[in-house]
GROMACS .gro file of C-alpha atoms in nm:
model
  260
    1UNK     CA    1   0.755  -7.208  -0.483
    2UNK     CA    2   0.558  -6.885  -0.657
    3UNK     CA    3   0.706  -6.551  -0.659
    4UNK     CA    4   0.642  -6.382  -0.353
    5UNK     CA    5   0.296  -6.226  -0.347
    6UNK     CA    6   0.149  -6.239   0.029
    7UNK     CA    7   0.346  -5.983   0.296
    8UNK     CA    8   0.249  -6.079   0.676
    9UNK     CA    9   0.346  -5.672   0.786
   10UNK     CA   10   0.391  -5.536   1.141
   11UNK     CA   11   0.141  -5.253   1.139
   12UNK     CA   12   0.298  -5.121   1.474
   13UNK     CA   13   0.140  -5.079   1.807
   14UNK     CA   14  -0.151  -4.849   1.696
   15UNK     CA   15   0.001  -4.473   1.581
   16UNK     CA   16  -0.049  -4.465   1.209
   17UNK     CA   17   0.286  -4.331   1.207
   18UNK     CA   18   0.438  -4.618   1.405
   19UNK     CA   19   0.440  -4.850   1.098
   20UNK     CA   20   0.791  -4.888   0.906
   21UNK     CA   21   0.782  -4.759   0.526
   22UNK     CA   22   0.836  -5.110   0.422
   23UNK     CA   23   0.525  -5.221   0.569
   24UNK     CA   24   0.340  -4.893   0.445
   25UNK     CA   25   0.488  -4.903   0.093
   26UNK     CA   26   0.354  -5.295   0.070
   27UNK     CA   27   0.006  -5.198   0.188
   28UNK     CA   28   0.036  -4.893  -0.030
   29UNK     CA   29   0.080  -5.165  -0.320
   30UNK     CA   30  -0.164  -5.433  -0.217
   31UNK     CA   31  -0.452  -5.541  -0.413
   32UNK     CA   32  -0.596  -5.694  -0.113
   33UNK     CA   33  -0.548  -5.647   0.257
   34UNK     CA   34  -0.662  -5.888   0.510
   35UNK     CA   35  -0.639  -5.703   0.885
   36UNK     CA   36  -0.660  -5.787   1.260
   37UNK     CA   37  -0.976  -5.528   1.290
   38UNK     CA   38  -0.997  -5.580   1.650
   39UNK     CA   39  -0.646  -5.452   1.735
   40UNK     CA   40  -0.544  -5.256   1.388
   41UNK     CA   41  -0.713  -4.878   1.337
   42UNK     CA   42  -0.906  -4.919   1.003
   43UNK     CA   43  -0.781  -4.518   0.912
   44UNK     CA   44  -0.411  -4.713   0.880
   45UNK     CA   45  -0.568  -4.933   0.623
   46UNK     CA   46  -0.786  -4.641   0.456
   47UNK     CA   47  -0.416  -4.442   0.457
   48UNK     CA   48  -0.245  -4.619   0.260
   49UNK     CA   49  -0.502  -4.904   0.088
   50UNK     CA   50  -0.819  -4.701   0.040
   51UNK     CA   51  -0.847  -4.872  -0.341
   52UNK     CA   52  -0.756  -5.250  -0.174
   53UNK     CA   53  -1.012  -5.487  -0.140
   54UNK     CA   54  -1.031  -5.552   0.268
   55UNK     CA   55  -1.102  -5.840   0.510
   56UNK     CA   56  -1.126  -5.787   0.904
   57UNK     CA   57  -0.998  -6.098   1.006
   58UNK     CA   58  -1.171  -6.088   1.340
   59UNK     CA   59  -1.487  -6.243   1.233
   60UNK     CA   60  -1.265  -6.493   1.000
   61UNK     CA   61  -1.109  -6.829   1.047
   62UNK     CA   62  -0.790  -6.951   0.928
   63UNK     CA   63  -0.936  -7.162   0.654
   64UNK     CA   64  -1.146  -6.814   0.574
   65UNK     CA   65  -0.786  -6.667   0.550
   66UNK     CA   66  -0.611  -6.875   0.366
   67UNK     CA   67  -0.858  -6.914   0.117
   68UNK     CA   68  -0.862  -6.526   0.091
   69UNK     CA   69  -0.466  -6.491   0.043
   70UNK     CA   70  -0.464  -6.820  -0.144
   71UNK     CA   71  -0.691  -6.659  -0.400
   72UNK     CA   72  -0.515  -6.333  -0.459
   73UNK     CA   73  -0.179  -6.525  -0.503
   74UNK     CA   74  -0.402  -6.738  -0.774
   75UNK     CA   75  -0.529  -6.446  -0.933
   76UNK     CA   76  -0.175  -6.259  -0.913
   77UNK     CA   77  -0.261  -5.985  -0.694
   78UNK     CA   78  -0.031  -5.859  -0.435
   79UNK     CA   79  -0.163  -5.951  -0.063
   80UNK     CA   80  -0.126  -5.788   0.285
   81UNK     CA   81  -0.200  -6.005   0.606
   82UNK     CA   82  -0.149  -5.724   0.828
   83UNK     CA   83  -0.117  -5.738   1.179
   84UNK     CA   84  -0.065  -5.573   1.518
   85UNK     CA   85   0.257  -5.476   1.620
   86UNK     CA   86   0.549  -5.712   1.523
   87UNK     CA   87   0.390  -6.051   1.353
   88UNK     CA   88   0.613  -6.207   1.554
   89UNK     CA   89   0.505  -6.191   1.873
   90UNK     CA   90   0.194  -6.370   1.942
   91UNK     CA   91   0.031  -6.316   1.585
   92UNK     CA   92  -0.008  -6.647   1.494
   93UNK     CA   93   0.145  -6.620   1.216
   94UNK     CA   94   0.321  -6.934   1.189
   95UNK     CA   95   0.022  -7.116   1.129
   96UNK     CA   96  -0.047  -6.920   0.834
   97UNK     CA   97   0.261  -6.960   0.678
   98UNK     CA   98   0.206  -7.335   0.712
   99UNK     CA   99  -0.125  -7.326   0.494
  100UNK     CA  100   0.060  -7.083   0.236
  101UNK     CA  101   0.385  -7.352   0.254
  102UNK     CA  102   0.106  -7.625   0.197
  103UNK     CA  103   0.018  -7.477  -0.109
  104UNK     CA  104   0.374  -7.366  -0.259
  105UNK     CA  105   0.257  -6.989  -0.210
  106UNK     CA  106   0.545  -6.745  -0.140
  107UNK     CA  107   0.550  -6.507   0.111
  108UNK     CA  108   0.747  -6.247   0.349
  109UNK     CA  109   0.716  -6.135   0.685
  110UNK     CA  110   0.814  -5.735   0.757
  111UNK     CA  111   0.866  -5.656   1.097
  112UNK     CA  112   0.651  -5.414   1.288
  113UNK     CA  113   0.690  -5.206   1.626
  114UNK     CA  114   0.508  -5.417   1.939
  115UNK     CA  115   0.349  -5.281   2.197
  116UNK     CA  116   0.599  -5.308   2.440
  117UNK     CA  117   0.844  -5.097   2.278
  118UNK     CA  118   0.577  -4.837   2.253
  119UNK     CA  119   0.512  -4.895   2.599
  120UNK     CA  120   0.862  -4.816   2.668
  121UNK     CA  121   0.847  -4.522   2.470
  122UNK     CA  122   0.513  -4.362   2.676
  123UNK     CA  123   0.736  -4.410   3.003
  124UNK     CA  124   1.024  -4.247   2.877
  125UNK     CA  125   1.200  -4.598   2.995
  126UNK     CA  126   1.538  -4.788   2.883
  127UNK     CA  127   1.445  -5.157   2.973
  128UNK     CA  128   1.764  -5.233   2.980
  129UNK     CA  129   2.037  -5.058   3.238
  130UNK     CA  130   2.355  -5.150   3.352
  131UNK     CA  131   2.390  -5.320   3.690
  132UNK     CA  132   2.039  -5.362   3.736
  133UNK     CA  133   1.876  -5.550   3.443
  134UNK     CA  134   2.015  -5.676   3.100
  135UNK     CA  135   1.736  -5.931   3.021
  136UNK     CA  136   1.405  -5.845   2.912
  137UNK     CA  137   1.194  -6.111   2.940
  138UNK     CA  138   0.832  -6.090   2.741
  139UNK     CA  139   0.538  -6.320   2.803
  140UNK     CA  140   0.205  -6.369   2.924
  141UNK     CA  141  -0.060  -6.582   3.142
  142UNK     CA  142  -0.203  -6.823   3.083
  143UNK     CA  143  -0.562  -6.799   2.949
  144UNK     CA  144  -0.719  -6.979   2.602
  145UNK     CA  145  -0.387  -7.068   2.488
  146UNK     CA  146  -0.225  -7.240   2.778
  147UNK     CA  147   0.187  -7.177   2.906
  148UNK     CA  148   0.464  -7.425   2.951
  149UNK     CA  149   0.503  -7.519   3.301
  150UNK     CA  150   0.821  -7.408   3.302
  151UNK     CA  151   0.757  -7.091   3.135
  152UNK     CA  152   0.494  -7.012   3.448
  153UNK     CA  153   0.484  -6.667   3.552
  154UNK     CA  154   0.632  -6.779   3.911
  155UNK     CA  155   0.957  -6.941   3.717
  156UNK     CA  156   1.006  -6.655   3.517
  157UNK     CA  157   0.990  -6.407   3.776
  158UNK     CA  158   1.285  -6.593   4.026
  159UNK     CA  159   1.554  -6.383   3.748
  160UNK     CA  160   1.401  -6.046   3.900
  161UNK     CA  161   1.485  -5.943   3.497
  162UNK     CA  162   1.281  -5.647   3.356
  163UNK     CA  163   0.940  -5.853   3.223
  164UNK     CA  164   0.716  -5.716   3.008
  165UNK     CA  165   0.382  -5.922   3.053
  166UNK     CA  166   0.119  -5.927   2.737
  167UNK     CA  167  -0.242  -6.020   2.726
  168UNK     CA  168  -0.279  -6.042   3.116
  169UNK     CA  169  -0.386  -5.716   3.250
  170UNK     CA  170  -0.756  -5.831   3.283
  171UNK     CA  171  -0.568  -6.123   3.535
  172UNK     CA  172  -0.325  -5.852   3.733
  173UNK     CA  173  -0.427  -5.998   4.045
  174UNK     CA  174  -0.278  -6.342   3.928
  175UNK     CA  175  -0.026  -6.138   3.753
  176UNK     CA  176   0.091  -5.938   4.103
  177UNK     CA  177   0.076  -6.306   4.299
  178UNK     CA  178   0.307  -6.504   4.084
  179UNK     CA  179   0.580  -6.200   4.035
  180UNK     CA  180   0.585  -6.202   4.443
  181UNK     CA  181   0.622  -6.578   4.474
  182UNK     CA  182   0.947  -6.497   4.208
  183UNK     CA  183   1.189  -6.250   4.300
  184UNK     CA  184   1.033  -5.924   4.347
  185UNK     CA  185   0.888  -5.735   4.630
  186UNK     CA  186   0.586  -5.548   4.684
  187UNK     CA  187   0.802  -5.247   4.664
  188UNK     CA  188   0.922  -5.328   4.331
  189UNK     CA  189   0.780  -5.041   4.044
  190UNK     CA  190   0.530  -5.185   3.790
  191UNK     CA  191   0.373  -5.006   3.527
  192UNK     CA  192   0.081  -5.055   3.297
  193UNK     CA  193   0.026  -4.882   2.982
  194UNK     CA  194  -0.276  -4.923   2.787
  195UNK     CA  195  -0.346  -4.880   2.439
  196UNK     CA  196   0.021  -4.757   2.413
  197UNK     CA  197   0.056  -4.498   2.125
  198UNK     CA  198  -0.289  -4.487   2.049
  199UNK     CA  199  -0.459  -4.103   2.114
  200UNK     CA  200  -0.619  -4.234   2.426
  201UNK     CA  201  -0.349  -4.422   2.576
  202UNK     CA  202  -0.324  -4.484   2.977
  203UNK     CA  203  -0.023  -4.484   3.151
  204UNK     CA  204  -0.080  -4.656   3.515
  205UNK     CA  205   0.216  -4.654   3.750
  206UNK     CA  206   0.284  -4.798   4.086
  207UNK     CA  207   0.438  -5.065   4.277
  208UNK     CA  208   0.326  -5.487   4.309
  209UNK     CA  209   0.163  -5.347   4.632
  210UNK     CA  210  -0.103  -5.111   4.484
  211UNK     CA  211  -0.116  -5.157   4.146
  212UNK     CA  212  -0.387  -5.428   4.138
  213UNK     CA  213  -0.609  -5.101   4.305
  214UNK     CA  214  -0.487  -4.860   4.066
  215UNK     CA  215  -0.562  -5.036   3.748
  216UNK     CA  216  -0.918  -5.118   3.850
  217UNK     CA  217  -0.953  -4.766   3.929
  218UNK     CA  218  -0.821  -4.695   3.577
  219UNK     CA  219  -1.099  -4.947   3.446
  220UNK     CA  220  -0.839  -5.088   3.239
  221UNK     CA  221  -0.911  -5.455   3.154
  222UNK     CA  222  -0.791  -5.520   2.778
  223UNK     CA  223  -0.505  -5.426   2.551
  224UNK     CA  224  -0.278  -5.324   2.812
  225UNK     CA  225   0.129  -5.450   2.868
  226UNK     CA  226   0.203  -5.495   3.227
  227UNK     CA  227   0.592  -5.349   3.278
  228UNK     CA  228   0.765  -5.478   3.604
  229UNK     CA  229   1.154  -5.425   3.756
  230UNK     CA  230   1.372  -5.244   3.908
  231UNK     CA  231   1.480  -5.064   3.586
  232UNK     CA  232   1.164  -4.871   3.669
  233UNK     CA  233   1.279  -4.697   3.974
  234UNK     CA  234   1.576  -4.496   3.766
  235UNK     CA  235   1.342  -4.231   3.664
  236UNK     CA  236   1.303  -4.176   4.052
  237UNK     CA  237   1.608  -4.285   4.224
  238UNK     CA  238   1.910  -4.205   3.974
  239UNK     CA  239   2.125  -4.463   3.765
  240UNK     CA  240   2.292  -4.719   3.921
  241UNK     CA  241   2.543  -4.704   3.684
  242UNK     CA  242   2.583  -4.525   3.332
  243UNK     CA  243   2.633  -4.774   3.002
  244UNK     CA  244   3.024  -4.789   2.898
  245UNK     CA  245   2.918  -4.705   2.522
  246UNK     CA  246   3.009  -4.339   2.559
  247UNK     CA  247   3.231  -4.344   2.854
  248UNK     CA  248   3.554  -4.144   2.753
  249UNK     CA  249   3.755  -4.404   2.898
  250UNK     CA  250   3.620  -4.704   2.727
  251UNK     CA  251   3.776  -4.717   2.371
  252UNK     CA  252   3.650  -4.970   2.110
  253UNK     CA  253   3.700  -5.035   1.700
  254UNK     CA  254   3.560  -4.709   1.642
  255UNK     CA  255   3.738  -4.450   1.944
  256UNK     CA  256   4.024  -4.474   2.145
  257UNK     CA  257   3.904  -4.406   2.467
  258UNK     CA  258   4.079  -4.156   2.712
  259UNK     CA  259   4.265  -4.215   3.016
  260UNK     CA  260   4.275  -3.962   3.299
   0.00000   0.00000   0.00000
């Protein structure tokens, strides 16, 4: 295997600022940069590659990429396949790293910031709170690439776990009509945030009952997350219960807690 000349970065959900030095200092260094133009701002790659020779991947193939990165390892320049949010959540990267494995290329992978934890951010939400949801379960429709039957959104949604639902906002109908054949309600607090940490971001909030109405109002209809759960409702309604981590009573390796 060559030395390691091809970094697959997380360029973060969209915020210039959002992406980790790592992945900056990499593109910073990178003789060429091959990018997911469609999703990733083109200032990020003027930022920090303005002297790198660039590819927009969206009018590119695999074989067109490959042959790209293949050809800077050859010549022994430093590439950067950079990509939205965290590569590791439906980037497709593994199928890259397969042609680069094919051809004894080396490579890393630097994680990135996805959406949904920008998402998170926008709505000032933990998706995770004692008592009422310790699972966070991410996936999507159903569309060009197909789901698991078992992985359907109806399956899914029978935990009633905090789900954060990618690349099916243009569907929410569908969306809203399998999360009600799960567990939830049409009471239960959904939220969509588009574009999430970009300047114009949307944040969209309701419940399974109206939000169908409110995002077509919003003409939202790409690049959106779809939020849903009962973690939702604290902002509203209160905790449930507060997280044992700082409790004064609940001692651990690092504090002894304090008994009253």
């Amino acid at each position: 295997m060559n030395e390691t000349i091809v970094a697959f970065v997380g360029a973060g959900p969209g915020d210039a600022e959002l992406i980790t030095v790592k992945g900056a200092r990499l593109l910073s260094q990178a003789d060429v940069v091959v990018y997911a133009g469609s999703l990733v701002d083109r200032e990020l790659v003027r930022t920090y590659a303005p002297d790198a020779q660039v590819y927009d991947s969206a009018v590119m193939t695999l074989e067109e990429t490959t042959v790209v990165l293949a050809q800077a390892a050859a010549d022994g320049r430093r590439a950067v396949r950079l990509h939205t949010g965290d590569p590791s959540i439906y980037g497709a990267i593994q199928e890259q790293m397969a042609e680069l494995d094919e051809l004894g290329i080396g490579y890393e992978v630097v994680p990135g910031v996805t959406s949904a934890f920008a998402a998170a951010a926008a709505l000032k939400q933990e998706l995770t709170l004692p008592e009422v949801s310790q699972t966070v379960i991410i996936t999507r429709l159903a569309g060009k690439t197909p789901v698991p039957e078992r992985e359907q959104l109806r399956e899914l949604a029978r935990s009633g776990a905090t789900m954060v639902i990618y690349l099916s906002v243009a569907m929410i109908d569908q969306v809203v009509a399998e999360l009600l054949a799960g567990a939830y309600t049409p009471e239960t607090p959904v939220a969509v945030v588009a574009r999430a940490s970009w300047s114009d971001e949307q944040v969209v909030e309701g419940t399974l009952a109206d939000i169908v109405a409110k995002v077509q109002a919003a003409g939202i209809g790409k690049q959106a997350l779809i939020i849903v759960g009962d973690v939702l409702k604290a902002r509203r309604e209160g905790l449930k219960a507060k997280s044992l981590l700082y409790d004064k009573g609940f001692s651990h390796g690092l504090r002894k807690g304090i008994l009253s």
